[in-house]
XYZ file of C-alpha atoms in Angstrom:
648
model
C -11.503 18.682 26.510
C -11.213 14.717 25.628
C -13.032 13.817 29.080
C -15.339 16.633 28.316
C -16.818 14.303 25.056
C -17.577 11.870 27.525
C -19.176 13.641 30.145
C -23.086 12.754 27.936
C -23.468 9.103 28.850
C -24.168 8.964 25.131
C -21.080 6.349 25.485
C -20.817 2.903 27.039
C -18.142 3.101 29.703
C -16.213 0.501 28.269
C -15.903 1.793 25.380
C -15.405 6.204 27.331
C -12.644 5.115 28.486
C -11.124 2.998 25.698
C -11.368 6.004 23.120
C -10.064 8.297 25.815
C -6.669 6.383 26.373
C -6.250 6.084 22.573
C -7.024 9.920 22.298
C -3.778 10.504 24.667
C -0.949 13.130 23.470
C 0.998 9.852 23.950
C -0.618 7.013 23.886
C -0.094 3.467 24.315
C 1.228 0.755 21.354
C -2.769 -0.168 20.357
C -4.356 -2.425 17.378
C -7.948 -1.318 16.010
C -9.607 -4.116 13.736
C -12.737 -4.647 11.989
C -12.123 -8.100 10.468
C -15.158 -9.716 7.944
C -14.968 -13.656 9.709
C -16.959 -16.511 9.169
C -20.248 -15.937 10.649
C -20.751 -12.653 12.019
C -23.293 -11.722 9.377
C -21.840 -9.312 7.757
C -21.770 -6.293 11.062
C -18.560 -7.458 12.558
C -16.723 -6.013 15.642
C -14.227 -3.778 16.565
C -11.261 -5.523 18.144
C -9.528 -2.597 20.766
C -5.922 -4.120 20.955
C -3.509 -2.630 23.191
C -0.345 -3.902 24.811
C 3.787 -3.310 24.818
C 5.448 -3.259 20.813
C 8.566 -4.597 20.167
C 10.578 -6.172 17.097
C 12.386 -9.859 16.617
C 14.746 -10.370 13.385
C 12.312 -13.415 11.870
C 9.000 -14.528 11.420
C 10.308 -17.947 13.821
C 10.123 -15.540 16.533
C 7.758 -14.585 17.074
C 6.902 -14.697 20.724
C 4.128 -17.206 22.084
C 2.137 -17.480 25.109
C -0.050 -20.101 25.868
C -4.067 -20.680 25.766
C -5.916 -18.207 27.827
C -9.927 -19.662 29.149
C -12.148 -18.886 26.717
C -9.069 -18.725 23.916
C -8.207 -14.775 22.170
C -5.516 -13.468 20.923
C -1.758 -12.812 21.790
C -0.218 -11.027 18.979
C -0.195 -8.816 16.679
C 2.605 -8.806 13.971
C 3.696 -6.125 11.016
C 5.889 -8.216 8.805
C 7.748 -6.169 5.939
C 8.208 -6.798 3.117
C 11.983 -7.577 3.259
C 11.569 -10.347 4.873
C 11.227 -12.364 1.691
C 15.062 -12.408 2.022
C 14.579 -15.331 5.016
C 12.766 -17.669 1.947
C 16.014 -16.677 0.111
C 13.911 -14.320 -2.148
C 15.312 -10.814 -3.697
C 14.783 -7.593 -2.137
C 15.532 -4.487 -0.866
C 16.817 -4.592 2.689
C 15.095 -1.215 3.617
C 15.133 -1.517 7.969
C 11.928 -1.984 8.092
C 10.719 -3.691 11.475
C 9.405 -6.687 12.351
C 7.073 -5.198 14.984
C 4.720 -7.346 17.585
C 2.661 -6.040 19.841
C 2.270 -8.020 22.704
C -1.540 -7.906 23.910
C -2.821 -7.465 27.157
C -6.266 -5.699 26.425
C -8.522 -7.133 23.769
C -11.948 -5.557 23.016
C -14.654 -5.387 21.668
C -16.930 -2.999 21.032
C -19.821 -2.542 18.234
C -18.153 -0.930 14.825
C -21.514 2.066 14.946
C -20.665 2.564 18.555
C -16.555 3.043 18.234
C -17.323 5.051 15.065
C -19.637 7.259 17.009
C -17.391 7.676 19.824
C -14.290 9.267 18.544
C -14.712 13.099 17.903
C -14.486 13.859 14.535
C -11.040 15.775 13.696
C -10.178 17.742 11.045
C -7.464 17.055 8.954
C -5.033 19.364 6.514
C -2.686 18.080 3.898
C 0.381 19.437 2.589
C 2.172 18.822 -0.783
C -0.215 15.882 -1.516
C 0.341 14.185 -4.631
C 1.385 10.623 -6.258
C 5.824 10.450 -6.859
C 5.444 9.529 -10.406
C 2.462 11.535 -12.788
C -0.142 8.978 -14.405
C 2.234 9.656 -17.729
C 5.869 8.481 -16.685
C 3.682 5.497 -14.810
C 2.175 4.389 -18.136
C 5.677 4.623 -19.281
C 7.080 2.729 -16.719
C 4.557 -0.217 -18.040
C 5.229 -0.176 -21.298
C 8.833 -0.134 -20.383
C 8.353 -3.334 -18.204
C 5.841 -4.854 -20.325
C 8.050 -4.730 -23.672
C 11.442 -6.192 -22.342
C 10.960 -8.315 -18.779
C 6.950 -9.367 -19.435
C 7.961 -9.768 -22.880
C 11.490 -11.815 -22.016
C 10.135 -13.768 -19.278
C 6.685 -14.622 -20.017
C 5.944 -12.946 -16.388
C 3.100 -11.205 -14.466
C 4.472 -8.144 -11.960
C 3.476 -6.164 -10.140
C 5.376 -2.279 -9.640
C 3.792 -0.079 -7.108
C 3.070 3.795 -7.317
C 3.530 6.145 -4.468
C 0.900 8.429 -2.204
C 2.930 10.971 -0.167
C 1.270 14.036 1.635
C 3.161 15.376 4.849
C -0.161 15.476 7.605
C -0.362 19.369 9.160
C 0.221 18.935 13.040
C 0.297 15.086 13.261
C -0.894 13.762 15.959
C -1.447 9.855 17.086
C -5.140 10.827 17.989
C -5.596 11.496 13.796
C -4.858 7.552 12.762
C -8.515 6.956 14.069
C -9.691 9.584 12.594
C -9.208 7.855 8.881
C -10.162 5.109 10.851
C -13.284 6.211 11.635
C -13.577 7.490 7.763
C -12.227 4.427 6.820
C -15.066 2.158 8.277
C -17.478 4.284 5.756
C -15.708 5.465 2.691
C -14.048 1.469 2.080
C -17.157 -0.957 4.277
C -16.226 -3.742 1.467
C -12.468 -4.213 3.219
C -11.432 -7.516 4.468
C -9.832 -6.048 7.362
C -9.877 -2.201 8.293
C -7.474 -1.896 10.896
C -4.878 1.063 12.884
C -2.151 -0.109 14.485
C -0.418 2.074 16.177
C 3.628 2.015 17.889
C 3.167 3.854 20.527
C 4.321 7.934 22.183
C 3.172 10.893 20.733
C 6.191 9.618 17.612
C 5.095 6.386 17.158
C 4.523 5.042 13.507
C 1.154 3.876 12.462
C -0.300 2.113 9.474
C -4.179 2.905 8.544
C -5.193 0.483 6.388
C -9.033 -1.366 4.260
C -7.410 -4.010 2.240
C -9.222 -6.157 -0.087
C -7.403 -8.856 0.985
C -6.757 -11.959 3.252
C -3.606 -13.742 3.241
C -3.483 -17.076 5.296
C -5.491 -17.573 8.518
C -5.740 -21.368 10.661
C -9.875 -22.185 11.106
C -11.427 -25.311 13.209
C -7.579 -27.592 11.730
C -7.950 -25.768 8.587
C -5.486 -23.404 6.432
C -7.455 -21.188 4.383
C -6.321 -18.496 1.434
C -8.215 -16.246 -0.086
C -6.350 -15.394 -3.620
C -7.790 -12.512 -5.421
C -6.507 -11.068 -8.953
C -9.221 -9.206 -11.333
C -10.676 -5.582 -11.489
C -13.648 -4.246 -12.595
C -13.870 -0.417 -12.610
C -17.205 1.474 -11.980
C -17.646 3.954 -14.862
C -18.545 7.429 -13.761
C -21.976 6.818 -14.193
C -22.014 3.811 -11.310
C -21.964 -0.232 -11.775
C -23.344 -1.549 -14.590
C -24.801 -4.958 -15.266
C -23.105 -4.650 -18.700
C -19.929 -4.162 -17.316
C -20.307 -6.937 -15.312
C -20.861 -9.270 -17.371
C -18.414 -8.416 -19.400
C -15.857 -8.169 -16.715
C -16.876 -11.817 -16.353
C -16.329 -12.967 -20.118
C -13.194 -11.594 -20.738
C -10.578 -14.621 -20.924
C -7.768 -12.011 -19.512
C -9.224 -11.501 -16.219
C -10.140 -15.198 -15.553
C -6.866 -16.352 -16.913
C -5.417 -13.568 -14.143
C -7.006 -14.752 -11.034
C -6.481 -18.668 -12.385
C -2.222 -17.963 -11.993
C -3.212 -16.027 -8.824
C -4.782 -19.109 -7.548
C -1.990 -21.366 -9.430
C 0.819 -20.028 -6.984
C -1.363 -19.693 -4.068
C -1.520 -23.484 -4.193
C 1.898 -23.622 -4.597
C 2.619 -21.395 -0.291
C -0.797 -23.658 0.979
C 0.230 -27.193 -0.269
C 3.610 -26.252 1.526
C 1.494 -26.044 5.206
C -1.194 -28.779 5.195
C -1.710 -31.853 4.100
C -3.640 -33.724 1.058
C -6.979 -32.143 0.704
C -6.904 -28.891 -0.672
C -10.044 -27.575 -2.241
C -10.935 -24.389 -4.541
C -13.879 -23.371 -3.973
C -14.796 -20.043 -5.972
C -14.649 -17.550 -8.596
C -17.342 -15.348 -6.100
C -16.720 -11.905 -5.832
C -15.562 -8.781 -3.085
C -17.261 -5.700 -3.940
C -15.728 -2.697 -3.076
C -16.579 1.354 -3.216
C -14.874 2.413 -6.195
C -14.236 -1.424 -7.422
C -14.980 -5.345 -7.897
C -12.408 -8.074 -7.725
C -13.045 -11.703 -7.967
C -11.210 -13.836 -5.581
C -11.275 -17.849 -4.024
C -11.051 -19.704 -1.591
C -8.459 -22.943 -1.122
C -8.164 -24.509 2.212
C -6.770 -27.682 2.991
C -5.503 -29.684 6.763
C -2.742 -27.695 9.383
C 0.343 -29.361 9.121
C 2.495 -27.229 11.251
C 2.301 -24.530 13.825
C 1.038 -20.765 13.367
C 4.655 -19.553 12.815
C 5.601 -21.657 10.357
C 2.470 -21.398 8.326
C 3.105 -17.922 8.206
C 6.854 -17.905 7.503
C 6.408 -20.229 4.632
C 3.228 -18.170 3.197
C 4.966 -15.180 2.610
C 3.733 -12.948 1.177
C 0.701 -12.608 -1.321
C 1.677 -13.498 -5.048
C -1.085 -10.201 -5.493
C 0.871 -7.909 -4.919
C 4.480 -9.461 -6.343
C 3.571 -11.895 -9.219
C 4.629 -15.010 -11.228
C 6.571 -16.740 -11.322
C 7.496 -15.614 -7.829
C 11.771 -16.063 -7.544
C 11.521 -13.860 -10.921
C 8.903 -11.023 -9.698
C 10.396 -10.184 -6.996
C 13.540 -9.241 -8.853
C 11.992 -7.434 -11.430
C 10.435 -5.396 -7.859
C 13.934 -5.645 -6.566
C 15.330 -3.761 -10.124
C 12.393 -2.006 -10.720
C 11.230 -0.171 -7.745
C 14.106 2.417 -6.741
C 13.364 1.554 -2.920
C 12.281 -1.132 -0.312
C 8.613 -1.062 0.311
C 7.821 -1.503 3.362
C 4.896 -2.903 4.774
C 3.367 -2.595 1.205
C 3.551 -6.125 0.023
C 3.811 -7.610 3.533
C 1.212 -9.003 5.513
C -0.796 -7.881 9.184
C -1.398 -11.141 10.946
C -3.313 -11.951 14.512
C -1.997 -15.286 16.775
C -4.180 -16.455 19.369
C -6.211 -20.094 20.132
C -9.011 -20.354 20.045
C -11.421 -21.374 22.991
C -10.484 -25.116 22.923
C -7.264 -24.275 22.720
C -6.076 -25.056 20.088
C -3.656 -22.183 17.828
C -5.170 -19.886 15.128
C -4.225 -17.382 12.797
C -5.712 -14.542 10.559
C -3.625 -12.616 8.501
C -4.312 -10.218 6.177
C -2.491 -8.593 2.414
C -0.867 -5.327 3.931
C -2.395 -2.636 0.506
C -4.650 -0.089 0.374
C -2.662 1.147 3.547
C -1.607 4.437 4.469
C 1.677 4.405 6.207
C 2.252 7.364 8.908
C 5.929 8.081 10.000
C 6.336 10.412 12.986
C 6.560 13.419 11.812
C 3.682 13.179 10.073
C 4.899 11.915 6.795
C 1.765 9.896 4.835
C 2.816 7.065 2.036
C -0.223 5.229 0.284
C 2.217 2.392 -1.873
C -0.413 0.914 -4.944
C 0.252 -0.522 -7.827
C -0.916 -2.767 -10.623
C -0.316 -6.605 -12.607
C 1.658 -6.430 -15.465
C 1.044 -8.879 -18.124
C 1.308 -9.733 -21.819
C -2.282 -8.032 -22.117
C -1.092 -4.971 -20.050
C -2.233 -1.532 -21.549
C -0.135 0.875 -19.967
C -3.227 3.491 -20.000
C -5.513 1.024 -18.443
C -3.018 0.012 -15.398
C -2.418 3.228 -15.011
C -6.291 3.992 -14.328
C -6.149 0.712 -12.064
C -3.644 2.727 -9.631
C -6.082 5.259 -9.028
C -8.805 3.297 -8.850
C -7.546 1.084 -5.874
C -5.943 4.347 -4.204
C -9.658 6.172 -4.582
C -10.992 5.156 -1.698
C -8.385 6.245 0.850
C -7.938 9.357 -0.609
C -11.661 10.071 -0.600
C -11.192 10.518 2.917
C -7.789 12.627 3.436
C -10.224 15.362 1.655
C -11.333 18.160 4.765
C -15.370 16.760 5.092
C -15.017 13.436 3.711
C -16.771 11.468 3.784
C -20.002 13.189 1.754
C -22.539 12.319 -0.667
C -22.030 13.183 -3.918
C -22.113 16.141 -5.402
C -21.909 18.493 -8.353
C -18.906 16.245 -10.447
C -18.115 13.981 -8.250
C -19.901 9.743 -8.128
C -20.744 8.581 -4.734
C -19.256 5.241 -3.397
C -21.069 2.091 -5.897
C -20.502 -0.630 -3.558
C -24.577 -1.694 -2.892
C -24.652 -0.717 -6.197
C -22.095 -3.660 -7.249
C -23.329 -5.419 -4.607
C -27.044 -5.658 -5.823
C -25.816 -6.696 -9.422
C -23.715 -9.179 -8.027
C -26.719 -11.491 -7.182
C -28.493 -11.499 -10.563
C -29.227 -14.146 -12.327
C -26.825 -13.478 -15.319
C -23.688 -12.640 -13.579
C -24.199 -16.153 -11.177
C -24.633 -17.994 -14.322
C -21.279 -16.838 -15.511
C -19.810 -17.090 -12.127
C -21.283 -20.733 -12.447
C -19.946 -20.970 -15.633
C -16.220 -20.044 -14.506
C -17.072 -22.528 -11.158
C -16.956 -25.383 -13.758
C -14.068 -24.776 -15.895
C -11.666 -25.239 -13.217
C -10.131 -28.704 -11.962
C -12.591 -31.308 -11.169
C -9.307 -32.405 -8.370
C -9.166 -28.699 -6.909
C -12.387 -28.338 -6.788
C -13.321 -31.507 -5.156
C -15.521 -33.088 -7.716
C -13.984 -36.318 -8.877
C -10.073 -37.089 -7.522
C -9.163 -40.862 -9.028
C -8.631 -43.148 -6.342
C -5.362 -43.438 -5.081
C -3.878 -46.476 -5.832
C -0.662 -47.060 -3.184
C 2.359 -49.518 -4.568
C 5.747 -48.626 -3.388
C 8.041 -49.561 -6.181
C 5.911 -45.907 -7.825
C 8.059 -43.998 -5.989
C 8.310 -40.117 -8.589
C 11.787 -38.952 -8.282
C 9.885 -34.610 -8.833
C 12.845 -33.015 -10.377
C 12.294 -29.110 -9.461
C 13.918 -27.188 -12.343
C 13.365 -23.155 -10.143
C 9.143 -22.639 -9.907
C 7.577 -22.083 -6.997
C 4.397 -24.773 -8.062
C 6.737 -27.935 -8.303
C 4.700 -28.164 -4.813
C 1.941 -28.298 -5.583
C 2.624 -30.752 -8.821
C 4.056 -32.826 -5.900
C 0.395 -32.667 -4.084
C -1.230 -34.121 -6.768
C 1.049 -36.969 -7.295
C 1.288 -37.911 -3.823
C -2.760 -38.133 -3.831
C -2.680 -40.085 -6.607
C -1.089 -42.673 -4.006
C 2.623 -42.267 -4.897
C 5.673 -41.487 -2.324
C 7.403 -38.418 -3.976
C 10.832 -37.093 -3.020
C 11.375 -33.464 -4.405
C 14.806 -32.258 -5.437
C 16.190 -29.650 -7.364
C 17.827 -30.284 -10.623
C 20.968 -29.642 -9.652
C 20.530 -31.447 -6.791
C 19.919 -35.076 -8.514
C 22.243 -37.609 -8.011
C 22.658 -41.487 -9.445
C 22.469 -43.088 -6.335
C 19.362 -40.818 -5.200
C 17.105 -42.416 -9.110
C 14.017 -44.239 -7.776
C 14.163 -48.506 -9.060
C 13.456 -49.198 -12.802
C 9.486 -49.413 -11.676
C 9.259 -45.480 -10.471
C 9.422 -42.572 -12.677
C 11.326 -39.433 -12.517
C 10.137 -36.271 -13.842
C 11.509 -32.440 -15.030
C 8.784 -30.472 -14.066
C 8.291 -27.591 -14.738
C 10.313 -23.969 -15.170
C 10.012 -20.918 -15.045
C 9.358 -21.182 -19.160
C 11.834 -18.861 -20.882
C 11.917 -18.837 -24.377
C 15.443 -20.250 -26.038
C 17.500 -22.732 -24.420
C 17.078 -24.114 -20.658
C 19.684 -23.945 -17.884
C 22.717 -25.645 -19.118
C 22.960 -28.126 -15.832
C 19.384 -28.902 -16.486
C 19.963 -30.313 -20.118
C 22.167 -32.191 -19.606
C 20.561 -34.136 -16.501
C 18.080 -34.710 -18.579
C 20.169 -35.899 -21.227
C 21.872 -38.955 -18.337
C 18.186 -39.760 -17.351
C 17.399 -40.120 -21.185
C 20.301 -42.838 -21.383
C 19.826 -43.943 -17.922
C 16.197 -45.100 -18.896
C 16.897 -46.117 -22.090
C 19.232 -48.508 -20.079
C 16.539 -50.478 -18.566
C 16.623 -47.193 -15.449
C 13.148 -45.318 -14.432
C 11.324 -43.784 -16.882
C 11.788 -39.862 -17.093
C 8.909 -37.730 -17.848
C 8.441 -34.103 -18.110
C 6.311 -30.872 -17.720
C 6.354 -27.153 -19.053
C 9.786 -26.752 -19.225
C 10.800 -30.074 -18.174
C 8.448 -31.448 -21.713
C 10.787 -28.650 -23.922
C 14.345 -29.550 -22.589
C 13.154 -34.254 -23.107
C 11.796 -32.652 -26.714
C 14.928 -31.171 -27.802
C 16.826 -33.706 -25.997
C 14.833 -36.416 -27.863
C 15.300 -34.499 -31.252
C 11.835 -33.300 -31.787
C 11.805 -30.398 -31.152
C 12.571 -26.782 -33.660
C 12.673 -23.233 -32.606
C 10.338 -21.810 -30.031
C 7.702 -20.241 -30.143
C 6.881 -17.060 -27.910
C 3.384 -17.045 -26.272
C 1.191 -13.911 -26.446
C 0.405 -13.877 -22.257
C 1.390 -15.576 -19.264
C -1.924 -18.712 -18.826
C -3.904 -19.539 -21.829
C -6.167 -22.250 -21.091
C -6.666 -24.092 -24.571
C -8.642 -27.416 -26.076
C -6.599 -30.036 -27.295
C -6.527 -34.121 -27.953
C -3.957 -35.869 -25.566
C -4.862 -39.619 -25.643
C -7.668 -39.958 -27.721
C -9.475 -37.416 -25.016
C -10.523 -33.953 -25.737
C -8.529 -32.280 -23.580
C -8.582 -28.518 -21.398
C -5.842 -27.357 -19.961
C -3.344 -24.875 -19.246
C -0.615 -23.734 -21.166
C 1.738 -21.109 -19.174
C 5.008 -21.109 -20.014
C 6.751 -18.084 -21.802
C 7.083 -20.369 -25.563
C 6.200 -23.354 -26.737
C 8.116 -25.559 -30.180
C 7.310 -26.390 -32.720
C 7.958 -29.870 -34.623
C 12.017 -30.231 -35.402
C 11.610 -31.386 -38.942
C 11.315 -34.929 -39.424
C 10.102 -35.312 -35.801
C 7.398 -37.827 -36.706
C 10.584 -40.472 -38.110
C 12.299 -39.613 -34.987
C 9.762 -40.167 -33.267
C 8.796 -43.748 -34.656
C 12.561 -44.224 -34.528
C 12.089 -44.031 -30.859
C 8.478 -45.494 -30.885
C 7.394 -42.072 -29.685
C 3.883 -40.831 -30.246
C 2.629 -37.303 -30.921
C 0.526 -34.851 -30.012
C -0.192 -31.555 -31.234
C -1.558 -28.196 -31.212
C -5.100 -28.189 -33.620
C -2.892 -26.647 -36.350
C -0.138 -28.400 -35.983
C 2.793 -25.204 -35.228
C 3.247 -26.589 -31.668
C 3.875 -30.147 -29.786
C 1.747 -30.195 -26.774
C 2.551 -33.584 -25.452
C 3.984 -37.156 -26.103
C 4.198 -40.254 -24.863
C 6.710 -43.665 -24.892
C 7.704 -46.892 -23.283
C 10.488 -45.111 -21.805
C 9.994 -41.314 -21.954
C 6.392 -38.740 -22.359
C 6.009 -34.971 -21.405
C 3.092 -31.879 -21.851
C 3.721 -28.590 -22.316
C 0.460 -27.911 -20.685
C 0.079 -27.932 -17.033
C -2.093 -30.866 -15.319
C -1.827 -29.473 -11.747
C -3.437 -25.669 -12.838
C -6.514 -25.146 -12.019
C -7.578 -24.566 -15.027
C -6.851 -27.997 -16.106
C -10.368 -29.494 -15.289
C -9.242 -32.949 -16.027
C -5.836 -32.649 -15.045
C -5.464 -35.660 -12.540
C -6.425 -38.649 -15.446
C -3.732 -36.761 -16.917
C -1.227 -37.055 -14.226
C -1.991 -40.338 -14.166
C -1.852 -41.588 -17.707
C 2.163 -39.690 -17.495
C 3.247 -41.863 -15.165
C 1.093 -44.901 -15.820
């Protein structure tokens, strides 16, 4: 019957042959990918990959292959979420394998031709629905926000699962879902279907909006995405889109995500990191804001992939603490959700290429036909349980629309058609362009590449950067190196007196998780030792974020901690006689201590306060200095200049 479908000459022989092989009852392992890539003109083809499926233990064990004439991919890897354990991070160990398709065939077909060649197939579902209803998920959001978020000052994504059982399940249903997704979610970054082979193989079918990490033409590229405009029932509206772009919460959430992704990027790249954006990605039922960050490639594709697991969009920030909350709050492992799908290969010149996408907005179907779709909302201090619950439904909407027996179809009574085209048109409006340009001008001139202070390299100006337990220490190290300093990074519990720089150097206590209350006693003891050494003629010591708070306490400048209402706030303050727009991203600040000015006078320290004088924001002195704000953040507009002043 399958063969009869192709006897009328409607499709080319290669397309007909490929589709017939994929539709067989016992198909080989395969993958279908439609990837939006630079230069595809908005009409990317569908790549058909066929090969041998296997499993490996770690990312470093993904098989390699020498370049083929003309280049091309040699492996497709499915990285489960629990591979975060390779980075020493907490997660449920659910046994999901790291699967690798070793590619023996690579075909490229026009999307329209392949979609037309796939015969319509009926989908019938049983027992379909979310495992937690809206009320239960809203209650979970409320509890997480009032406990972990309030206590830790973090943002964290907590998932909920939609499940169903596909009646008369067979591998061909993956092709039907893929065909429907090509229409239902045309705005996806990657649309894909991966089948592990055989009658009862596992299948992933998704339309993910977010690229993860790429290596292209010698640069590493990532696409941090955050911020969601849900289209109202009447469709996307200009007023709603403008309100979304003007919402400080949305812009600060995107900045938080960019900062977190920069921490990953700076692990795998050299100097010359750039941030471009924000830009908009219209989808079928919602719109996201995103940025493009890039830098010169410094590692192999496998090393790059291993050191960038995984997108903070699906986890939260600070990343390690968010991982712990996910493990506590989600009762089961995530499987591939929140992991990555990665394509490894070579370009025509033989250079390594890597392209990957976050595994979100993805159906995971086991060999018995049990379908699971995981979606989540990022919870922060400003989260509304009702709004976050609605966001999970909006994220699931495009994929769930493909499960209707007659999907996709035109709108009927009470149903709104996909609104991506309308949103894409609104994104070109002059008023939208103006708001995006305003947000671009609010970004750090260092990361945008518009203004970088010249590096003044002096061998004696070594900096010891003390890692206080936050992933973004690498971002700060990158900026310090750009200023011409030699940098060594050590954890605060591994700093030894013999490793301290010369008296002309500088020790910097980097930001930490920023919890309210007393920081780690070992960090406080180290700060006390370093301040005593600086007073005795040793290297000067500076602190940023948590480091600032610790130094201020040890110097007798800090009073009680002040909880912050949100995780990242852009504020304007006066420092060094400059009007500064800076990112404040710790969970708490510090009040000035009683008689703070007198203590500062005895130490020869100058203080800067917030406009209402209720918070300390900076201090400088001959042997100690610090900033409460984050000069390395993407929303501190002149952060490199401020960092140079701190290290002077």
